[in-house]
Short mmCIF file of C-alpha atoms in Angstrom, two decimals:
data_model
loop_
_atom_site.label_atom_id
_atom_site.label_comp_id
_atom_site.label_asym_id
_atom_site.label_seq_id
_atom_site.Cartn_x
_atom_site.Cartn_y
_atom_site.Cartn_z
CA UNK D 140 78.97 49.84 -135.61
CA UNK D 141 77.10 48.42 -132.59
CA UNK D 142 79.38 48.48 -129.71
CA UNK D 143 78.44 47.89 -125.74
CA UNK D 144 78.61 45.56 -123.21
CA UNK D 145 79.30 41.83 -123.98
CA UNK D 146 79.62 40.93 -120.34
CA UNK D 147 78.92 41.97 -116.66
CA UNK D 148 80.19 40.60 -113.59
CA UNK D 149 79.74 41.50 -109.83
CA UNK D 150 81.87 40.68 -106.63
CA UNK D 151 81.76 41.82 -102.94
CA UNK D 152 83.10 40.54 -100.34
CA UNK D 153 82.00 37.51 -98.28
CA UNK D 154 80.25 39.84 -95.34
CA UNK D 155 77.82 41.55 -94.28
CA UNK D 156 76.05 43.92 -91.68
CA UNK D 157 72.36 43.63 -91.10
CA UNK D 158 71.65 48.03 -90.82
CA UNK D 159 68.94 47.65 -88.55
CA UNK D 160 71.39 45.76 -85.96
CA UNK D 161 73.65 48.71 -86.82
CA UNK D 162 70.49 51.23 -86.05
CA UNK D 163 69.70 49.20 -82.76
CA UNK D 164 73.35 49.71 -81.61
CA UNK D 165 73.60 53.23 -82.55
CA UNK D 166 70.13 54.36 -80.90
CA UNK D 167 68.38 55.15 -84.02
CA UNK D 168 65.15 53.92 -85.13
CA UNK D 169 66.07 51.14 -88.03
CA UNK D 170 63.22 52.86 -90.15
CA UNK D 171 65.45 55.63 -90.80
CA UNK D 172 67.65 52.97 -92.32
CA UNK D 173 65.59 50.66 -93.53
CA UNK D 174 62.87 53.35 -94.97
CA UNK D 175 64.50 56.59 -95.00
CA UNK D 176 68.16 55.80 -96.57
CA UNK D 177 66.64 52.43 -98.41
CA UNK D 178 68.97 49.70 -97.29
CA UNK D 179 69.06 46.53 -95.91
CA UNK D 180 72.43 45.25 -95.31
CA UNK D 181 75.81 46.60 -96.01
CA UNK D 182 78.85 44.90 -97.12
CA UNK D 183 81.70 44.55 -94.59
CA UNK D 184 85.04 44.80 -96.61
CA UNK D 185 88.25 42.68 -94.73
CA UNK D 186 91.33 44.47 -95.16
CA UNK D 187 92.38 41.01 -97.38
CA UNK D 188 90.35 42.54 -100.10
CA UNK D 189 90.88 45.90 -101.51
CA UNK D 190 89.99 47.25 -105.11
CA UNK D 191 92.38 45.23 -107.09
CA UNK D 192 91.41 42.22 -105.26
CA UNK D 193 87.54 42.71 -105.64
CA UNK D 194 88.42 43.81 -109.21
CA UNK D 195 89.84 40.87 -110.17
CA UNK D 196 87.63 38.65 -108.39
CA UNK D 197 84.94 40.55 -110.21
CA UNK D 198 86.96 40.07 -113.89
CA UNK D 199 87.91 36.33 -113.15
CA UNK D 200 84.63 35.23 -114.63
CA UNK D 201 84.77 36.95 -117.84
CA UNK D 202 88.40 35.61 -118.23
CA UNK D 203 87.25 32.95 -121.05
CA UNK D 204 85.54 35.39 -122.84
CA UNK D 205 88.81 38.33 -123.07
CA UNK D 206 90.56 37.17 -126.34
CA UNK D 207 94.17 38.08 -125.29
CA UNK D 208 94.91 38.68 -129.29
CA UNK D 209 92.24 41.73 -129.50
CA UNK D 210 92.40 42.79 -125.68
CA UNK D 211 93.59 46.46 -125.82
CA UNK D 212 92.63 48.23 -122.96
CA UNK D 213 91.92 47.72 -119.20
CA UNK D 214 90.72 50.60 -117.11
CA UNK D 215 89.81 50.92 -113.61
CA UNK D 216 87.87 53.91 -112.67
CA UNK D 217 87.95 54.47 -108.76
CA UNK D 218 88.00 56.69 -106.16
CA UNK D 219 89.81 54.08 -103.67
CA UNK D 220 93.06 54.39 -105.51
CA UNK D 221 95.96 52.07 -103.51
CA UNK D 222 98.77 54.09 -104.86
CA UNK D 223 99.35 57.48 -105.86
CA UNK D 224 101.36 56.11 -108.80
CA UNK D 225 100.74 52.78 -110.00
CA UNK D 226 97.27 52.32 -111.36
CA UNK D 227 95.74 49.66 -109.30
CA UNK D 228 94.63 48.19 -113.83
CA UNK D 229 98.46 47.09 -113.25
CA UNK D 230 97.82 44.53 -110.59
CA UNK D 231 95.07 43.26 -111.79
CA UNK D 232 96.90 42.93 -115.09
CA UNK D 233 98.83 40.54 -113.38
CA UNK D 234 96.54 38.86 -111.42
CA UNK D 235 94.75 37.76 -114.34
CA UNK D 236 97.73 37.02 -116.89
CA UNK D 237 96.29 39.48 -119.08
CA UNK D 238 98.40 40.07 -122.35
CA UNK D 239 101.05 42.97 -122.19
CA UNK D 240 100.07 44.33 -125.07
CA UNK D 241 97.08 45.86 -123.41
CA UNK D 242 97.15 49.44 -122.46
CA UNK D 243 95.95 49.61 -118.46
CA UNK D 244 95.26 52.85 -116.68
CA UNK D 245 93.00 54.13 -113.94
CA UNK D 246 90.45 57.27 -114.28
CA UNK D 247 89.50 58.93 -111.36
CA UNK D 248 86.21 61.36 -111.16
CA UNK D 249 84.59 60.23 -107.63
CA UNK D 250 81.75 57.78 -108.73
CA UNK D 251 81.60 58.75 -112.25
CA UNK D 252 85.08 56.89 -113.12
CA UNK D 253 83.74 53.67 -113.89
CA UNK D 254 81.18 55.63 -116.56
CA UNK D 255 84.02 57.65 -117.79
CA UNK D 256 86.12 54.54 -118.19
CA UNK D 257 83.27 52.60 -119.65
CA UNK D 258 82.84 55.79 -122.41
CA UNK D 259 86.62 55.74 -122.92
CA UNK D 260 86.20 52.12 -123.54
CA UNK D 261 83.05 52.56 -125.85
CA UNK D 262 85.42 55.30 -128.09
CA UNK D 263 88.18 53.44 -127.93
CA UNK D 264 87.03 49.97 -129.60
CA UNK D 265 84.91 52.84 -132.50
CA UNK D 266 88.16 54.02 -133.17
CA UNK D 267 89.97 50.19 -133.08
CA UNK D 268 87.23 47.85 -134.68
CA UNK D 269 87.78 44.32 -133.75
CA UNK D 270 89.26 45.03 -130.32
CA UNK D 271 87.59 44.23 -127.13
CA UNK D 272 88.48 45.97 -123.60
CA UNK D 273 87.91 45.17 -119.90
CA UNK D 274 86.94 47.71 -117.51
CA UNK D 275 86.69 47.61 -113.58
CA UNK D 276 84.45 50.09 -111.50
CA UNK D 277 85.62 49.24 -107.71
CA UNK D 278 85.80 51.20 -104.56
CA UNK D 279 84.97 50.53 -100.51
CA UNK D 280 83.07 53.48 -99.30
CA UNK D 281 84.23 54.49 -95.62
CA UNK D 282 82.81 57.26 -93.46
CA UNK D 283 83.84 56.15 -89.88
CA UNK D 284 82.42 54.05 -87.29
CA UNK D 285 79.43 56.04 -85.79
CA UNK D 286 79.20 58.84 -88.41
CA UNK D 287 76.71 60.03 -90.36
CA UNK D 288 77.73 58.59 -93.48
CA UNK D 289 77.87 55.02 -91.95
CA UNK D 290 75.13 53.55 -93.04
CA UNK D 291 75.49 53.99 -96.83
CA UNK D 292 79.05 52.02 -96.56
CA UNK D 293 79.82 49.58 -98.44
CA UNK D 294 81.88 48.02 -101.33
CA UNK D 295 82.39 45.82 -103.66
CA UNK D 296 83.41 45.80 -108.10
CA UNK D 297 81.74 45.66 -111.13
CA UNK D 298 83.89 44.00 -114.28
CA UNK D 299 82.77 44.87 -117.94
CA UNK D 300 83.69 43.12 -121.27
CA UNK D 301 83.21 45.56 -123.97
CA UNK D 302 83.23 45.53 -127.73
CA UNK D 303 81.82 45.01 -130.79
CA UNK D 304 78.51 43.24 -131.46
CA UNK D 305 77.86 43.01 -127.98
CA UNK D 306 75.52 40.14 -126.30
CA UNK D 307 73.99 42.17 -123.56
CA UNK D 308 73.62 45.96 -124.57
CA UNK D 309 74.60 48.36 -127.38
CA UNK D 310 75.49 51.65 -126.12
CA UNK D 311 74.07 54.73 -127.94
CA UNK D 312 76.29 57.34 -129.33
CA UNK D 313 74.94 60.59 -128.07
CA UNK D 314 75.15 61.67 -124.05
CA UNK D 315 74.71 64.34 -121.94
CA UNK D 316 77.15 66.23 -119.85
CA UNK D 317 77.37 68.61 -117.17
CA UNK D 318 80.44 69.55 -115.45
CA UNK D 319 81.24 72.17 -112.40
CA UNK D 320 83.58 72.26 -109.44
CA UNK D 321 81.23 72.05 -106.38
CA UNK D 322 82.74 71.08 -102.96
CA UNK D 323 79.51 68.26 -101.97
CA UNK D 324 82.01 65.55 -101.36
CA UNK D 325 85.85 64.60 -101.19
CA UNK D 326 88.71 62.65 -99.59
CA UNK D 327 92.12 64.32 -98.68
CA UNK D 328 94.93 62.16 -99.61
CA UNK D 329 96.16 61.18 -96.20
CA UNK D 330 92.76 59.41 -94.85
CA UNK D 331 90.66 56.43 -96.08
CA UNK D 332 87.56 58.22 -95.30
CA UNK D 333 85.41 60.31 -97.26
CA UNK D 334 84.34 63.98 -96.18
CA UNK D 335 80.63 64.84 -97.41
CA UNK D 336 77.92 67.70 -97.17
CA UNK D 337 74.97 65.22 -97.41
CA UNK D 338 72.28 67.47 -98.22
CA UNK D 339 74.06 69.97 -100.08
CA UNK D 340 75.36 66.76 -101.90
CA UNK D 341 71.92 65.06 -102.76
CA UNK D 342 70.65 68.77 -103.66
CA UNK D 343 73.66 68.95 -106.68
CA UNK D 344 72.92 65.03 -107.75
CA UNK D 345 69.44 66.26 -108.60
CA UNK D 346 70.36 69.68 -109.79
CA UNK D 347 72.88 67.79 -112.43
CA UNK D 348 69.97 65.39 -112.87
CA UNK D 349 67.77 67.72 -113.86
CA UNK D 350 70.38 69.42 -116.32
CA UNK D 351 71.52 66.82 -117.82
CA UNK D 352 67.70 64.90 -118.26
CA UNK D 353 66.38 68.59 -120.04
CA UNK D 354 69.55 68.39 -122.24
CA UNK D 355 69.22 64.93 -123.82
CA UNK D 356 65.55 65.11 -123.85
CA UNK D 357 65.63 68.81 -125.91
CA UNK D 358 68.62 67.50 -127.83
CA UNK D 359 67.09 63.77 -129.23
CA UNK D 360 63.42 64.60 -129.22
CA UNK D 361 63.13 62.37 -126.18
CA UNK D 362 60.60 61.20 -123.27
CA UNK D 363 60.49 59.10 -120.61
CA UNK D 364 58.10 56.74 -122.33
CA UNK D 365 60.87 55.73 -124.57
CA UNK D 366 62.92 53.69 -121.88
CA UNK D 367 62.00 50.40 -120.40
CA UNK D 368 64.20 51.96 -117.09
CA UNK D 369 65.77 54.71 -115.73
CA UNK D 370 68.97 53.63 -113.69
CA UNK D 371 70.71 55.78 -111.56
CA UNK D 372 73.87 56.18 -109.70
CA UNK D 373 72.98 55.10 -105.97
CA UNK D 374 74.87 56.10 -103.16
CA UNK D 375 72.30 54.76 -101.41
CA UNK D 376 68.64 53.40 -102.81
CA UNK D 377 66.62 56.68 -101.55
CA UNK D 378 68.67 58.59 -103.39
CA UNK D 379 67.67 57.12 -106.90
CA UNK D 380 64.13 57.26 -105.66
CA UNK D 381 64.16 60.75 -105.08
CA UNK D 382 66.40 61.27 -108.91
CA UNK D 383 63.25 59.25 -110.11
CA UNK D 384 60.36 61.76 -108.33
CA UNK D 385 62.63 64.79 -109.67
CA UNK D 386 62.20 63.45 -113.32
CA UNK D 387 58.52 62.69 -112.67
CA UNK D 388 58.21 66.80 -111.58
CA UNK D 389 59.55 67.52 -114.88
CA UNK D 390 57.61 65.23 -117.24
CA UNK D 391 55.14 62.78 -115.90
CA UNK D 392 54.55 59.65 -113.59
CA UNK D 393 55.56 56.64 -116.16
CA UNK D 394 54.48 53.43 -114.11
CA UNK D 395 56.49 50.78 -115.75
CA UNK D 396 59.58 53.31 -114.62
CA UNK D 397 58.83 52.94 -111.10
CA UNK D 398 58.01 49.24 -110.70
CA UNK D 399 61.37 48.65 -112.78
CA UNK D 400 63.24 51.10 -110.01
CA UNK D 401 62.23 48.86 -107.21
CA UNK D 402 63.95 45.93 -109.90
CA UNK D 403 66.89 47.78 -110.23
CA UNK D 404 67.75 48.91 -106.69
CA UNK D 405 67.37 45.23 -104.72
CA UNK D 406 71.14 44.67 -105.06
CA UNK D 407 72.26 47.87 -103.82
CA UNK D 408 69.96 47.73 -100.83
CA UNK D 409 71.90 44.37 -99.65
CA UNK D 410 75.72 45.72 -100.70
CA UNK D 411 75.06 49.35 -99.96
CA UNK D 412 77.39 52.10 -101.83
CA UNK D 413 79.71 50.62 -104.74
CA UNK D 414 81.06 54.58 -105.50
CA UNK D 415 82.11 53.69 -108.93
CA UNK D 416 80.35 50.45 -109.60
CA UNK D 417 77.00 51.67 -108.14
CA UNK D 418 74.92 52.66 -111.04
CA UNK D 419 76.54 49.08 -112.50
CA UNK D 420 75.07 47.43 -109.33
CA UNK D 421 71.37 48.71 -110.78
CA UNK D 422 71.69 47.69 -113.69
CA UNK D 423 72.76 44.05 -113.20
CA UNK D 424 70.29 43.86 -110.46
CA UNK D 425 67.75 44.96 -113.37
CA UNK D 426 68.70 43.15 -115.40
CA UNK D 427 68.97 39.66 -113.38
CA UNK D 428 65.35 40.19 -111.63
CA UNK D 429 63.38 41.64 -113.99
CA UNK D 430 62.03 39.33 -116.88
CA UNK D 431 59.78 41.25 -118.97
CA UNK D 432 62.48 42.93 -119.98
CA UNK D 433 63.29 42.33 -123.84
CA UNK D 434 65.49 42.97 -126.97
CA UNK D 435 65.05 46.64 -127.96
CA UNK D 436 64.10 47.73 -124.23
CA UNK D 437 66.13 51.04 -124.16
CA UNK D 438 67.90 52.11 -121.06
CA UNK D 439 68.74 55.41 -119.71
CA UNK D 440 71.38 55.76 -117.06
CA UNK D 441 72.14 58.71 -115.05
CA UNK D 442 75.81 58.80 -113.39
CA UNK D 443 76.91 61.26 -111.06
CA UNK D 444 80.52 61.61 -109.60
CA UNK D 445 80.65 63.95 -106.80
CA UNK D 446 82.79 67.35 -107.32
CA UNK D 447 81.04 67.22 -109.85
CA UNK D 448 80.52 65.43 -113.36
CA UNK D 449 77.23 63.94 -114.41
CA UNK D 450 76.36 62.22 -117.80
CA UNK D 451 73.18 60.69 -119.21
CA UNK D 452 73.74 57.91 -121.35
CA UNK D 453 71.61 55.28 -123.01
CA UNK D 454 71.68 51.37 -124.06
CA UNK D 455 69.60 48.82 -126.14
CA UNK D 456 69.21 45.40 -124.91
CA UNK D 457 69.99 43.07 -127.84
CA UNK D 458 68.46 39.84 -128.80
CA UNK D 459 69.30 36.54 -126.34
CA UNK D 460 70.78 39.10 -123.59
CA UNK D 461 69.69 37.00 -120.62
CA UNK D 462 72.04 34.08 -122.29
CA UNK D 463 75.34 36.34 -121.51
CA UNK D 464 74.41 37.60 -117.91
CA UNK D 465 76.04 36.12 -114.75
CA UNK D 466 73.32 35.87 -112.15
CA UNK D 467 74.31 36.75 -108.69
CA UNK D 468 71.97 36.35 -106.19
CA UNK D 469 73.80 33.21 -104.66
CA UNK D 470 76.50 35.44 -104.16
CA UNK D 471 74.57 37.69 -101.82
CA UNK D 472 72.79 35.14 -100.25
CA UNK D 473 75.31 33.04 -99.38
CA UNK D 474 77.46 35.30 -97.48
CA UNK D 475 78.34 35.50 -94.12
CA UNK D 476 76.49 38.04 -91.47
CA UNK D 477 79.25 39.87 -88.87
CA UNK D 478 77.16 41.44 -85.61
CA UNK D 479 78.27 44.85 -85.10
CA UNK D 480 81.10 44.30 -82.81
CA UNK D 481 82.63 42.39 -85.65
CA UNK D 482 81.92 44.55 -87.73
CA UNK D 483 83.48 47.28 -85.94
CA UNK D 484 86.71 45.09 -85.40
CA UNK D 485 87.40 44.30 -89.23
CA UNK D 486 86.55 48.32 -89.73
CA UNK D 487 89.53 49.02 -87.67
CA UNK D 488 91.72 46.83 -89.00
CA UNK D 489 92.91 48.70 -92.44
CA UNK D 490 95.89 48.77 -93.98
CA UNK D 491 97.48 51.76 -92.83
CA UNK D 492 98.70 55.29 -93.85
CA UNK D 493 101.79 54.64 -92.52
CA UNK D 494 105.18 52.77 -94.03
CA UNK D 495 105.78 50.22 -91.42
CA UNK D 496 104.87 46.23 -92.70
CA UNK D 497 101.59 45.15 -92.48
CA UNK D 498 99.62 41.52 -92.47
CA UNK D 499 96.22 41.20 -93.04
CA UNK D 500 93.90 38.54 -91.54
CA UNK D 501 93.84 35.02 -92.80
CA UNK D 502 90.45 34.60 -91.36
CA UNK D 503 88.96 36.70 -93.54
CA UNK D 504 90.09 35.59 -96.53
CA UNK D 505 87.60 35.57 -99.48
CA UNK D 506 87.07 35.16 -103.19
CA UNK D 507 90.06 33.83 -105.83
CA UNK D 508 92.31 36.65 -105.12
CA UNK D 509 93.59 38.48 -101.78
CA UNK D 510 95.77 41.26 -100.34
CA UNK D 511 98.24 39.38 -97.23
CA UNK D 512 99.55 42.56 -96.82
CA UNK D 513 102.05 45.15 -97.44
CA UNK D 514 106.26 44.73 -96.95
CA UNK D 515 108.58 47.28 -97.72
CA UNK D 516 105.33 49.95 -98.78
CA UNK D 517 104.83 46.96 -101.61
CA UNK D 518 101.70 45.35 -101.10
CA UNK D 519 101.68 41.64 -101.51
CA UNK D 520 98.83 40.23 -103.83
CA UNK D 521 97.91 36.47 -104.18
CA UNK D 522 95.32 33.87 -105.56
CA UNK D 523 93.72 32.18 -102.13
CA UNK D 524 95.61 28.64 -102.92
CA UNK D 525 98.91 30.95 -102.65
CA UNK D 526 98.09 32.77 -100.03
CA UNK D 527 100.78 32.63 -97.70
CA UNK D 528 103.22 33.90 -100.12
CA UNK D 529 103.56 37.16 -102.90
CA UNK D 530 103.11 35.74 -106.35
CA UNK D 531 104.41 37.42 -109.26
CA UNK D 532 101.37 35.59 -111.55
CA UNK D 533 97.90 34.76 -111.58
CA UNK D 534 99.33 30.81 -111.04
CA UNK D 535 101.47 29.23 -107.96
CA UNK D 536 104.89 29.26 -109.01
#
C-alpha cells in the first residue's frame, strides 16, 4: 500500500525582521548572522497568532481536499502547547468545521512531534485503508530579546494531508531511531522561552545524526548516492550544513546533495526556526525551487527533537508531484518588514502566564484565523471577518 503525503501547506505570519538590522542593533557583525548561523530574516509572530491560529491558517488550504467521510485523525505535534490540557488539534477542529468523528490529539517530543505525528499518521491510515488524516507541525520559537538564542527565532506551521495513493510523496516503511534523555534543550512550564546548551546541543544533533545515518545505511544496504536530497531538521540553516559535512566525513562528498541543500534551506533562512515544522519548511522549500527534481527522486530526512529523539526516514516523489504542491514564495515576499524597535514591542506583548483577561492587538491581525485574546483563562479564537467577537465555528454566526 503506498501511503504519504497528498498535500503540504505553509503559513507564517505577516512579519518579519531583517537579522542583520537585528546584528547592527545588538553590536554584532551581521556576518555572524548572515554567514555563521545562515539566516536572513526571521519571522516576527503577533500575539493574534499562536499555534492553533497559524495551524489552521496553514490547514485552510487543504480544506477541499480533507473528505470529512474518511477524515480520521488530526494531530498536532508541538512544543508551544497553549494548554496543559486541551490539545491545541481541538481548536483547530473547530476552526475548520472538521467532522467529529475524527480523533484529534497533540504529540509532544520538542521538534520531532510533527515527525512523530506524521509516522503516527503514516501507521494509522496502514492499519485503516481508505482513511485520510491531517496533521499540523506548529510552534514560535522564543529565546528573549538580546539572548543568545535570538537570532534563530522564529515561527510559523506546516499542514499535511496524508493517505493513501498520495500525489506528492510515498513514505517508505523502514526508519531509524535513536532515543536518550540528554539535557541540550528544554522549556519549564511556567515561561514561554526556551532554555538551551547551544553547543552541547548541536554536538548531540550530529551525534544522533551520525547514529541514526550508520543504522539505516547498515540496515537497507544504503548510500548517499541513492537520494536526490538529504533534508534535515533546521533550527537554523548552518546547522543542516554542518549535519550535511558530518555525513560527507562518513561516506563521501555527493555533489547533487549539496547544491540540493542550498534548495532546501532558502525558506528557512527567511522564517528562521519552525521547531516542529522545520525539517517540513526544507522540504517544501525543495520541493517548490528545485525543478530537476522528478518521480522516483528518493528523499531522506533526518529529524531531531531535542531531549532527545532522532529518526531517519525516507520518501519517493510520485509521478505529477509538482501538480499537488502549494507554492509559497508570494507568501514570504509579500510580507511586511518591522525595524527592531517594533520588533521588540510585539515581542513583549504575549499573552501572559498569568489568569487576568487579556486582548491582543487588532493591528496585527493576519491570515484567515486569529487569537483576540483570552477571558476567563479561555482564549477567544476567530476567523478575521469575526474578529471582534469569540465564535464557536469556522463561520460568523
Amino acid at each position: 500500500m503506498s501511503i504519504g503525503i497528498d498535500r503540504i501547506s505553509l503559513y507564517t505570519p505577516s512579519y518579519y525582521l531583517d537579522v542583520c538590522e537585528l546584528a547592527v542593533a545588538r553590536g554584532v557583525d551581521p556576518n555572524k548572522f548572515t554567514i555563521g548561523i545562515g539566516q536572513d530574516k526571521q519571522a516576527v509572530i503577533p500575539s493574534s497568532q499562536d499555534i492553533v491560529t497559524m495551524g489552521a491558517n496553514a490547514a485552510i488550504r487543504l480544506r477541499g481536499d480533507i473528505d470529512d467521510s474518511r477524515l480520521g485523525l488530526v494531530i498536532v505535534g508541538t512544543e508551544s502547547g497553549v494548554d496543559a490540557s486541551k490539545a491545541s488539534a481541538l481548536y483547530i477542529h473547530e476552526l475548520l468545521n472538521l467532522p467529529h468523528s475524527a480523533r484529534c490529539m497533540e504529540i509532544k517530543e520538542a521538534c520531532f512531534g510533527g515527525t512523530a505525528a506524521l509516522l503516527v499518521a503514516r501507521d494509522y491510515i496502514a492499519a485503516h485503508p481508505g482513511k485520510q488524516a491531517l496533521i499540523i507541525a506548529a510552534d514560535i520559537a522564543r529565546y528573549g530579546l538580546a539572548s543568545g538564542g535570538e537570532v534563530t527565532q522564529g515561527g510559523g506551521a506546516v499542514a499535511i494531508l496524508v493517505s493513501e495513493n498520495p500525489r506528492i510523496a510515498e513514505i517508505e516503511e523502514h526508519t531509524s531511531v535513536y532515543s536518550g534523555s540528554i539535557q541540550d534543550f528544554w522549556r519549564p512550564v511556567y515561561t514561554d522561552e526556551a532554555q538551551a546548551r547551544g553547543k552541547y546541543s548541536t554536538e548531540q544533533y550530529l551525534e544522533f545524526f551520525e547514529h541514526v545515518w550508520l543504522d539505516y545505511a547498515h540496515t537497507m544496504h544504503a548510500k548517499p548516492q541513492d537520494f536526490a536530497a538529504f533534508l534535515f531538521h533546521l533550527p537554523y540553516t548552518k546547522m543542516g550544513a554542518k549535519a550535511l559535512r558530518k555525513l560527507e566525513e562518513l561516506t563521501e562528498p555527493v555533489t547533487h546533495l549539496e547544491q540540493r541543500f542550498e534548495q532546501s534551506i532558502q525558506y528557512s533562512r527567511a522564517i528562521g526556526n519552525v521547531y516542529t515544522g522545520s525539517l517540513y519548511v526544507g522540504l517544501i522549500s525543495l520541493l517548490e525551487l528545485d525543478n530537476s527534481l522528478k518521480a522516483g527522486d528518493r528523499l531522506a530526512l533526518f529529524s531531531y527533537g531535542s531531549g532527545a529523539v532522532a529518526e531517519l526516514f525516507t520518501a519517493r516523489l510520485v509521478e505529477g508531484y509538482e501538480k499537488a504542491l502549494y507554492y509559497h514564495a508570494d507568501l514570504l515576499n509579500q510580507r511586511t518588514q518591522v525595524s527592531v524597535n517594533e520588533y521588540e514591542s510585539i515581542f513583549k506583548d504575549v499573552v501572559p502566564y498569568a489568569p487576568q483577561d487579556y486582548s491582543t492587538n487588532p493591528r496585527y491581525y493576519c491570515g484567515d484565523f486569529v487569537l483576540t485574546g483570552v477571558v476567563g483563562m479561555e482564549r477567544q479564537y476567530a476567523t478575521r471577518s469575526c474578529a471582534e467577537q469569540p465564535i464557536a465555528s469556522a463561520a460568523c454566526d
